[in-house]
């Protein structure tokens, strides 16, 4: 069982942990009468889930935590965004757990963040939109992702993983005008320790996880659920069952 809040719909977006009795899950607590949400953080101590207080932005109506990365019992990061009624008011949100409380940490990471990964306490990366953002131990520093060779493609990064400071992978969606609509392709970005490089793929990608430097999986939506694999030399598409109706992987 997980915590409930009266008159709120609780949505969990991500989970990470240090050891079996120190697990964090994050998301948002949504109003069910009108639009509005608050940050949501719950913690597993080995026997039960409990809700832990987390900050919100004064004046903002919507708060979403979409990614969490646990480094140590006193060092956990959560990322997402906040905004008011004006869509242009959206701002990236970064929260830090210091062992006793969650605090909001200033950043210059762009309008929103979707996920975060921790290589070490001084090398934490978050992604969202066309932005990547690195915590160096003292501050968040924004780095733009590598652009598409097609200047008309807008990039929206959804997930990030890594095995070392010189081997990070971020995936997402590329969007471009397509007749009277929008066409989507997949985006893969690789960090080699100094720069991001861009690669396009046919499947829109929502999730990525690295088992090792030469063993990385990305998932999303192609003609059906898509699974891609990197073997150290290149990316290939793996066969997967196609459910009815067609679904996607996150």
PDB file of C-alpha atoms in Angstrom:
ATOM      1  CA  UNK A   1       0.000   0.000   0.000  1.00  0.00           C
ATOM      2  CA  UNK A   2       1.092   3.551  -0.734  1.00  0.00           C
ATOM      3  CA  UNK A   3      -0.074   6.829   0.843  1.00  0.00           C
ATOM      4  CA  UNK A   4      -3.334   8.475  -0.200  1.00  0.00           C
ATOM      5  CA  UNK A   5      -4.428  12.095   0.041  1.00  0.00           C
ATOM      6  CA  UNK A   6      -8.104  12.996   0.400  1.00  0.00           C
ATOM      7  CA  UNK A   7      -9.544  14.615  -2.731  1.00  0.00           C
ATOM      8  CA  UNK A   8      -6.284  14.213  -4.640  1.00  0.00           C
ATOM      9  CA  UNK A   9      -5.249  11.851  -7.428  1.00  0.00           C
ATOM     10  CA  UNK A  10      -1.686  10.706  -6.788  1.00  0.00           C
ATOM     11  CA  UNK A  11       0.486   9.926  -9.821  1.00  0.00           C
ATOM     12  CA  UNK A  12       3.971   8.390  -9.531  1.00  0.00           C
ATOM     13  CA  UNK A  13       6.408   9.019 -12.386  1.00  0.00           C
ATOM     14  CA  UNK A  14       9.789   7.556 -11.344  1.00  0.00           C
ATOM     15  CA  UNK A  15      11.570   5.495  -8.678  1.00  0.00           C
ATOM     16  CA  UNK A  16      15.164   4.975  -7.522  1.00  0.00           C
ATOM     17  CA  UNK A  17      16.942   3.739  -4.434  1.00  0.00           C
ATOM     18  CA  UNK A  18      20.233   3.293  -2.629  1.00  0.00           C
ATOM     19  CA  UNK A  19      19.573   0.031  -0.762  1.00  0.00           C
ATOM     20  CA  UNK A  20      16.554  -2.215  -0.202  1.00  0.00           C
ATOM     21  CA  UNK A  21      15.264  -0.133   2.723  1.00  0.00           C
ATOM     22  CA  UNK A  22      15.897   3.305   1.187  1.00  0.00           C
ATOM     23  CA  UNK A  23      13.763   3.790  -1.939  1.00  0.00           C
ATOM     24  CA  UNK A  24      12.278   7.019  -3.288  1.00  0.00           C
ATOM     25  CA  UNK A  25       9.339   7.493  -5.692  1.00  0.00           C
ATOM     26  CA  UNK A  26       8.246  10.880  -7.056  1.00  0.00           C
ATOM     27  CA  UNK A  27       5.336  12.318  -8.997  1.00  0.00           C
ATOM     28  CA  UNK A  28       2.495  14.757  -8.441  1.00  0.00           C
ATOM     29  CA  UNK A  29      -0.633  15.128  -6.351  1.00  0.00           C
ATOM     30  CA  UNK A  30      -3.428  16.364  -8.644  1.00  0.00           C
ATOM     31  CA  UNK A  31      -6.574  18.243  -7.728  1.00  0.00           C
ATOM     32  CA  UNK A  32      -9.704  16.461  -8.941  1.00  0.00           C
ATOM     33  CA  UNK A  33     -11.990  19.520  -8.977  1.00  0.00           C
ATOM     34  CA  UNK A  34      -9.940  21.955 -11.094  1.00  0.00           C
ATOM     35  CA  UNK A  35      -6.496  22.071 -12.700  1.00  0.00           C
ATOM     36  CA  UNK A  36      -3.631  22.098 -10.220  1.00  0.00           C
ATOM     37  CA  UNK A  37      -1.016  19.806  -8.702  1.00  0.00           C
ATOM     38  CA  UNK A  38       1.632  19.650  -5.974  1.00  0.00           C
ATOM     39  CA  UNK A  39       4.942  17.827  -5.810  1.00  0.00           C
ATOM     40  CA  UNK A  40       4.697  14.280  -4.473  1.00  0.00           C
ATOM     41  CA  UNK A  41       7.509  12.319  -2.801  1.00  0.00           C
ATOM     42  CA  UNK A  42       7.136   8.997  -1.017  1.00  0.00           C
ATOM     43  CA  UNK A  43       9.802   6.878   0.724  1.00  0.00           C
ATOM     44  CA  UNK A  44      10.157   3.132   1.382  1.00  0.00           C
ATOM     45  CA  UNK A  45      11.987   2.266   4.629  1.00  0.00           C
ATOM     46  CA  UNK A  46      11.976  -1.483   4.136  1.00  0.00           C
ATOM     47  CA  UNK A  47       8.525  -2.112   5.568  1.00  0.00           C
ATOM     48  CA  UNK A  48       6.203   0.732   4.519  1.00  0.00           C
ATOM     49  CA  UNK A  49       5.779   3.698   2.179  1.00  0.00           C
ATOM     50  CA  UNK A  50       5.345   7.131   3.754  1.00  0.00           C
ATOM     51  CA  UNK A  51       4.800  10.550   2.233  1.00  0.00           C
ATOM     52  CA  UNK A  52       7.646  13.018   2.761  1.00  0.00           C
ATOM     53  CA  UNK A  53       7.048  16.774   2.563  1.00  0.00           C
ATOM     54  CA  UNK A  54       8.447  18.433  -0.565  1.00  0.00           C
ATOM     55  CA  UNK A  55       8.549  22.101  -1.592  1.00  0.00           C
ATOM     56  CA  UNK A  56       6.431  23.833  -4.227  1.00  0.00           C
ATOM     57  CA  UNK A  57       6.847  27.138  -6.041  1.00  0.00           C
ATOM     58  CA  UNK A  58       4.902  30.049  -4.592  1.00  0.00           C
ATOM     59  CA  UNK A  59       2.377  31.308  -7.147  1.00  0.00           C
ATOM     60  CA  UNK A  60       2.568  28.238  -9.398  1.00  0.00           C
ATOM     61  CA  UNK A  61      -0.541  26.122  -9.974  1.00  0.00           C
ATOM     62  CA  UNK A  62       1.009  22.972 -11.433  1.00  0.00           C
ATOM     63  CA  UNK A  63       3.974  21.044 -10.039  1.00  0.00           C
ATOM     64  CA  UNK A  64       5.308  17.794 -11.513  1.00  0.00           C
ATOM     65  CA  UNK A  65       8.257  15.656 -10.419  1.00  0.00           C
ATOM     66  CA  UNK A  66       9.121  13.268 -13.263  1.00  0.00           C
ATOM     67  CA  UNK A  67      12.565  11.920 -12.346  1.00  0.00           C
ATOM     68  CA  UNK A  68      14.551  10.910  -9.250  1.00  0.00           C
ATOM     69  CA  UNK A  69      18.152   9.750  -8.700  1.00  0.00           C
ATOM     70  CA  UNK A  70      19.415   8.449  -5.355  1.00  0.00           C
ATOM     71  CA  UNK A  71      23.136   8.697  -4.601  1.00  0.00           C
ATOM     72  CA  UNK A  72      23.268   8.170  -0.824  1.00  0.00           C
ATOM     73  CA  UNK A  73      20.829   8.262   2.124  1.00  0.00           C
ATOM     74  CA  UNK A  74      21.545  11.991   2.436  1.00  0.00           C
ATOM     75  CA  UNK A  75      21.886  12.816  -1.258  1.00  0.00           C
ATOM     76  CA  UNK A  76      18.904  12.410  -3.598  1.00  0.00           C
ATOM     77  CA  UNK A  77      17.804  14.564  -6.549  1.00  0.00           C
ATOM     78  CA  UNK A  78      14.310  14.969  -8.021  1.00  0.00           C
ATOM     79  CA  UNK A  79      13.508  16.995 -11.153  1.00  0.00           C
ATOM     80  CA  UNK A  80      10.433  18.206 -13.005  1.00  0.00           C
ATOM     81  CA  UNK A  81       8.693  21.524 -13.611  1.00  0.00           C
ATOM     82  CA  UNK A  82       6.221  24.063 -12.287  1.00  0.00           C
ATOM     83  CA  UNK A  83       3.957  26.610 -13.985  1.00  0.00           C
ATOM     84  CA  UNK A  84       1.069  28.966 -13.450  1.00  0.00           C
ATOM     85  CA  UNK A  85      -2.027  29.418 -15.601  1.00  0.00           C
ATOM     86  CA  UNK A  86       0.103  31.018 -18.327  1.00  0.00           C
ATOM     87  CA  UNK A  87       1.821  28.221 -20.342  1.00  0.00           C
ATOM     88  CA  UNK A  88       4.820  30.512 -20.801  1.00  0.00           C
ATOM     89  CA  UNK A  89       5.401  30.492 -17.035  1.00  0.00           C
ATOM     90  CA  UNK A  90       6.729  26.912 -17.000  1.00  0.00           C
ATOM     91  CA  UNK A  91      10.076  26.575 -15.187  1.00  0.00           C
ATOM     92  CA  UNK A  92      12.402  23.660 -14.494  1.00  0.00           C
ATOM     93  CA  UNK A  93      12.228  22.346 -10.930  1.00  0.00           C
ATOM     94  CA  UNK A  94      15.109  20.681  -9.064  1.00  0.00           C
ATOM     95  CA  UNK A  95      14.748  19.368  -5.506  1.00  0.00           C
ATOM     96  CA  UNK A  96      17.469  17.936  -3.247  1.00  0.00           C
ATOM     97  CA  UNK A  97      17.224  15.630  -0.217  1.00  0.00           C
ATOM     98  CA  UNK A  98      19.983  16.281   2.325  1.00  0.00           C
ATOM     99  CA  UNK A  99      19.070  13.511   4.745  1.00  0.00           C
ATOM    100  CA  UNK A 100      16.509  15.497   6.717  1.00  0.00           C
ATOM    101  CA  UNK A 101      14.480  17.594   4.267  1.00  0.00           C
ATOM    102  CA  UNK A 102      13.800  18.336   0.610  1.00  0.00           C
ATOM    103  CA  UNK A 103      14.938  21.756  -0.615  1.00  0.00           C
ATOM    104  CA  UNK A 104      14.442  23.547  -3.908  1.00  0.00           C
ATOM    105  CA  UNK A 105      17.747  24.318  -5.674  1.00  0.00           C
ATOM    106  CA  UNK A 106      18.017  27.104  -8.228  1.00  0.00           C
ATOM    107  CA  UNK A 107      18.889  26.136 -11.788  1.00  0.00           C
ATOM    108  CA  UNK A 108      19.156  27.593 -15.273  1.00  0.00           C
ATOM    109  CA  UNK A 109      18.006  24.407 -16.969  1.00  0.00           C
ATOM    110  CA  UNK A 110      15.287  25.765 -19.204  1.00  0.00           C
ATOM    111  CA  UNK A 111      11.519  25.457 -19.087  1.00  0.00           C
ATOM    112  CA  UNK A 112      11.235  21.869 -17.805  1.00  0.00           C
ATOM    113  CA  UNK A 113      13.092  18.665 -16.921  1.00  0.00           C
ATOM    114  CA  UNK A 114      11.946  15.070 -17.405  1.00  0.00           C
ATOM    115  CA  UNK A 115      14.590  12.809 -15.893  1.00  0.00           C
ATOM    116  CA  UNK A 116      17.837  12.736 -13.915  1.00  0.00           C
ATOM    117  CA  UNK A 117      20.785  10.347 -13.517  1.00  0.00           C
ATOM    118  CA  UNK A 118      23.626  10.447 -10.988  1.00  0.00           C
ATOM    119  CA  UNK A 119      27.110   9.306 -12.000  1.00  0.00           C
ATOM    120  CA  UNK A 120      28.522  10.625  -8.716  1.00  0.00           C
ATOM    121  CA  UNK A 121      27.740  13.256  -6.092  1.00  0.00           C
ATOM    122  CA  UNK A 122      29.447  15.892  -8.247  1.00  0.00           C
ATOM    123  CA  UNK A 123      28.260  14.630 -11.631  1.00  0.00           C
ATOM    124  CA  UNK A 124      24.466  14.595 -11.875  1.00  0.00           C
ATOM    125  CA  UNK A 125      22.679  15.109 -15.195  1.00  0.00           C
ATOM    126  CA  UNK A 126      19.084  16.079 -15.974  1.00  0.00           C
ATOM    127  CA  UNK A 127      17.334  16.397 -19.351  1.00  0.00           C
ATOM    128  CA  UNK A 128      14.175  17.952 -20.752  1.00  0.00           C
ATOM    129  CA  UNK A 129      13.300  19.556 -24.055  1.00  0.00           C
ATOM    130  CA  UNK A 130      16.478  20.513 -25.878  1.00  0.00           C
ATOM    131  CA  UNK A 131      18.300  21.073 -22.598  1.00  0.00           C
ATOM    132  CA  UNK A 132      20.749  18.993 -20.631  1.00  0.00           C
ATOM    133  CA  UNK A 133      21.847  20.232 -17.238  1.00  0.00           C
ATOM    134  CA  UNK A 134      24.756  19.118 -15.027  1.00  0.00           C
ATOM    135  CA  UNK A 135      25.196  19.442 -11.258  1.00  0.00           C
ATOM    136  CA  UNK A 136      28.922  19.831 -10.587  1.00  0.00           C
ATOM    137  CA  UNK A 137      28.698  19.716  -6.811  1.00  0.00           C
ATOM    138  CA  UNK A 138      27.989  23.405  -6.320  1.00  0.00           C
ATOM    139  CA  UNK A 139      25.575  24.535  -9.060  1.00  0.00           C
ATOM    140  CA  UNK A 140      23.504  23.397 -12.049  1.00  0.00           C
ATOM    141  CA  UNK A 141      25.043  24.301 -15.414  1.00  0.00           C
ATOM    142  CA  UNK A 142      22.970  24.157 -18.596  1.00  0.00           C
ATOM    143  CA  UNK A 143      24.343  22.560 -21.750  1.00  0.00           C
ATOM    144  CA  UNK A 144      22.353  22.481 -24.971  1.00  0.00           C
ATOM    145  CA  UNK A 145      21.948  19.091 -26.622  1.00  0.00           C
ATOM    146  CA  UNK A 146      23.499  18.588 -30.041  1.00  0.00           C
ATOM    147  CA  UNK A 147      21.084  19.972 -32.668  1.00  0.00           C
ATOM    148  CA  UNK A 148      19.630  17.986 -35.523  1.00  0.00           C
ATOM    149  CA  UNK A 149      21.225  18.522 -38.947  1.00  0.00           C
ATOM    150  CA  UNK A 150      17.713  19.560 -39.969  1.00  0.00           C
ATOM    151  CA  UNK A 151      17.177  23.010 -38.423  1.00  0.00           C
ATOM    152  CA  UNK A 152      13.399  22.522 -38.572  1.00  0.00           C
ATOM    153  CA  UNK A 153      13.497  19.628 -36.083  1.00  0.00           C
ATOM    154  CA  UNK A 154      12.731  20.489 -32.457  1.00  0.00           C
ATOM    155  CA  UNK A 155      14.144  18.121 -29.817  1.00  0.00           C
ATOM    156  CA  UNK A 156      12.368  16.939 -26.676  1.00  0.00           C
ATOM    157  CA  UNK A 157      14.578  14.713 -24.496  1.00  0.00           C
ATOM    158  CA  UNK A 158      12.697  12.313 -22.191  1.00  0.00           C
ATOM    159  CA  UNK A 159      15.246  10.121 -20.424  1.00  0.00           C
ATOM    160  CA  UNK A 160      18.945   9.827 -19.608  1.00  0.00           C
ATOM    161  CA  UNK A 161      21.276   7.066 -18.452  1.00  0.00           C
ATOM    162  CA  UNK A 162      25.013   6.562 -18.145  1.00  0.00           C
ATOM    163  CA  UNK A 163      27.853   4.328 -17.011  1.00  0.00           C
ATOM    164  CA  UNK A 164      30.579   6.952 -16.486  1.00  0.00           C
ATOM    165  CA  UNK A 165      31.349  10.660 -16.789  1.00  0.00           C
ATOM    166  CA  UNK A 166      32.288  10.108 -20.435  1.00  0.00           C
ATOM    167  CA  UNK A 167      29.449   7.805 -21.430  1.00  0.00           C
ATOM    168  CA  UNK A 168      25.931   9.223 -21.157  1.00  0.00           C
ATOM    169  CA  UNK A 169      22.935   8.476 -23.363  1.00  0.00           C
ATOM    170  CA  UNK A 170      19.807  10.650 -23.659  1.00  0.00           C
ATOM    171  CA  UNK A 171      16.770   9.804 -25.790  1.00  0.00           C
ATOM    172  CA  UNK A 172      13.617  11.587 -26.860  1.00  0.00           C
ATOM    173  CA  UNK A 173      11.511  12.797 -29.753  1.00  0.00           C
ATOM    174  CA  UNK A 174      12.197  15.017 -32.735  1.00  0.00           C
ATOM    175  CA  UNK A 175       9.241  16.954 -34.142  1.00  0.00           C
ATOM    176  CA  UNK A 176       8.929  18.739 -37.464  1.00  0.00           C
ATOM    177  CA  UNK A 177       6.095  20.211 -39.527  1.00  0.00           C
ATOM    178  CA  UNK A 178       4.535  17.597 -41.781  1.00  0.00           C
ATOM    179  CA  UNK A 179       1.880  18.950 -44.112  1.00  0.00           C
ATOM    180  CA  UNK A 180      -0.813  20.334 -41.811  1.00  0.00           C
ATOM    181  CA  UNK A 181       0.365  18.212 -38.888  1.00  0.00           C
ATOM    182  CA  UNK A 182       3.531  17.219 -37.023  1.00  0.00           C
ATOM    183  CA  UNK A 183       5.777  14.250 -37.816  1.00  0.00           C
ATOM    184  CA  UNK A 184       7.818  12.585 -35.060  1.00  0.00           C
ATOM    185  CA  UNK A 185      11.100  10.708 -35.135  1.00  0.00           C
ATOM    186  CA  UNK A 186      13.389   9.385 -32.424  1.00  0.00           C
ATOM    187  CA  UNK A 187      16.405  11.218 -31.030  1.00  0.00           C
ATOM    188  CA  UNK A 188      19.498   9.666 -29.441  1.00  0.00           C
ATOM    189  CA  UNK A 189      22.183  11.888 -27.911  1.00  0.00           C
ATOM    190  CA  UNK A 190      25.581  10.661 -26.652  1.00  0.00           C
ATOM    191  CA  UNK A 191      27.912  12.478 -24.231  1.00  0.00           C
ATOM    192  CA  UNK A 192      31.588  11.545 -24.597  1.00  0.00           C
ATOM    193  CA  UNK A 193      32.862  13.635 -21.702  1.00  0.00           C
ATOM    194  CA  UNK A 194      33.065  16.932 -23.561  1.00  0.00           C
ATOM    195  CA  UNK A 195      30.285  17.193 -26.179  1.00  0.00           C
ATOM    196  CA  UNK A 196      26.888  15.805 -27.134  1.00  0.00           C
ATOM    197  CA  UNK A 197      26.429  14.133 -30.522  1.00  0.00           C
ATOM    198  CA  UNK A 198      23.091  13.696 -32.305  1.00  0.00           C
ATOM    199  CA  UNK A 199      21.592  10.623 -33.954  1.00  0.00           C
ATOM    200  CA  UNK A 200      18.111  10.224 -35.432  1.00  0.00           C
ATOM    201  CA  UNK A 201      16.099   7.014 -35.428  1.00  0.00           C
ATOM    202  CA  UNK A 202      12.684   6.076 -36.738  1.00  0.00           C
ATOM    203  CA  UNK A 203      11.092   5.245 -33.379  1.00  0.00           C
ATOM    204  CA  UNK A 204      10.017   7.959 -30.943  1.00  0.00           C
ATOM    205  CA  UNK A 205      11.917   7.140 -27.726  1.00  0.00           C
ATOM    206  CA  UNK A 206      10.770   7.617 -24.131  1.00  0.00           C
ATOM    207  CA  UNK A 207      13.142   5.531 -22.008  1.00  0.00           C
ATOM    208  CA  UNK A 208      16.778   4.414 -21.934  1.00  0.00           C
ATOM    209  CA  UNK A 209      18.904   2.323 -19.574  1.00  0.00           C
ATOM    210  CA  UNK A 210      22.569   1.313 -19.723  1.00  0.00           C
ATOM    211  CA  UNK A 211      23.535  -2.133 -18.468  1.00  0.00           C
ATOM    212  CA  UNK A 212      27.143  -1.470 -19.471  1.00  0.00           C
ATOM    213  CA  UNK A 213      29.194   0.719 -21.836  1.00  0.00           C
ATOM    214  CA  UNK A 214      28.398  -1.649 -24.719  1.00  0.00           C
ATOM    215  CA  UNK A 215      24.957  -2.750 -23.578  1.00  0.00           C
ATOM    216  CA  UNK A 216      22.269  -0.043 -23.710  1.00  0.00           C
ATOM    217  CA  UNK A 217      18.525  -0.367 -24.330  1.00  0.00           C
ATOM    218  CA  UNK A 218      16.087   2.332 -25.485  1.00  0.00           C
ATOM    219  CA  UNK A 219      12.306   1.945 -25.756  1.00  0.00           C
ATOM    220  CA  UNK A 220       9.437   3.831 -27.339  1.00  0.00           C
ATOM    221  CA  UNK A 221       7.043   3.696 -30.271  1.00  0.00           C
ATOM    222  CA  UNK A 222       7.669   2.782 -33.911  1.00  0.00           C
ATOM    223  CA  UNK A 223       5.028   0.900 -35.867  1.00  0.00           C
ATOM    224  CA  UNK A 224       4.341  -0.671 -32.478  1.00  0.00           C
ATOM    225  CA  UNK A 225       6.263  -0.973 -29.200  1.00  0.00           C
ATOM    226  CA  UNK A 226       9.927  -0.360 -30.052  1.00  0.00           C
ATOM    227  CA  UNK A 227      13.083  -1.695 -28.385  1.00  0.00           C
ATOM    228  CA  UNK A 228      16.513  -0.584 -29.601  1.00  0.00           C
ATOM    229  CA  UNK A 229      19.860  -1.999 -28.471  1.00  0.00           C
ATOM    230  CA  UNK A 230      23.380  -0.554 -28.551  1.00  0.00           C
ATOM    231  CA  UNK A 231      26.194  -3.124 -28.608  1.00  0.00           C
ATOM    232  CA  UNK A 232      29.180  -0.792 -28.600  1.00  0.00           C
ATOM    233  CA  UNK A 233      29.245  -0.466 -32.378  1.00  0.00           C
ATOM    234  CA  UNK A 234      25.764   0.718 -33.315  1.00  0.00           C
ATOM    235  CA  UNK A 235      22.049   0.693 -32.576  1.00  0.00           C
ATOM    236  CA  UNK A 236      19.741  -2.027 -33.859  1.00  0.00           C
ATOM    237  CA  UNK A 237      16.009  -2.675 -33.532  1.00  0.00           C
ATOM    238  CA  UNK A 238      15.002  -5.792 -31.596  1.00  0.00           C
ATOM    239  CA  UNK A 239      11.849  -7.803 -32.398  1.00  0.00           C
ATOM    240  CA  UNK A 240       9.112  -7.448 -29.775  1.00  0.00           C
ATOM    241  CA  UNK A 241       5.509  -8.664 -29.521  1.00  0.00           C
ATOM    242  CA  UNK A 242       2.902  -6.280 -30.912  1.00  0.00           C
ATOM    243  CA  UNK A 243      -0.146  -6.088 -28.635  1.00  0.00           C
ATOM    244  CA  UNK A 244      -3.664  -5.232 -29.756  1.00  0.00           C
ATOM    245  CA  UNK A 245      -4.354  -2.372 -29.561  1.00  0.00           C
ATOM    246  CA  UNK A 246      -0.862  -1.101 -30.363  1.00  0.00           C
ATOM    247  CA  UNK A 247       0.975   0.280 -27.323  1.00  0.00           C
ATOM    248  CA  UNK A 248       4.194   2.079 -26.563  1.00  0.00           C
ATOM    249  CA  UNK A 249       7.013   1.534 -24.058  1.00  0.00           C
ATOM    250  CA  UNK A 250       8.228   4.089 -21.541  1.00  0.00           C
TER     251      UNK A 250
END
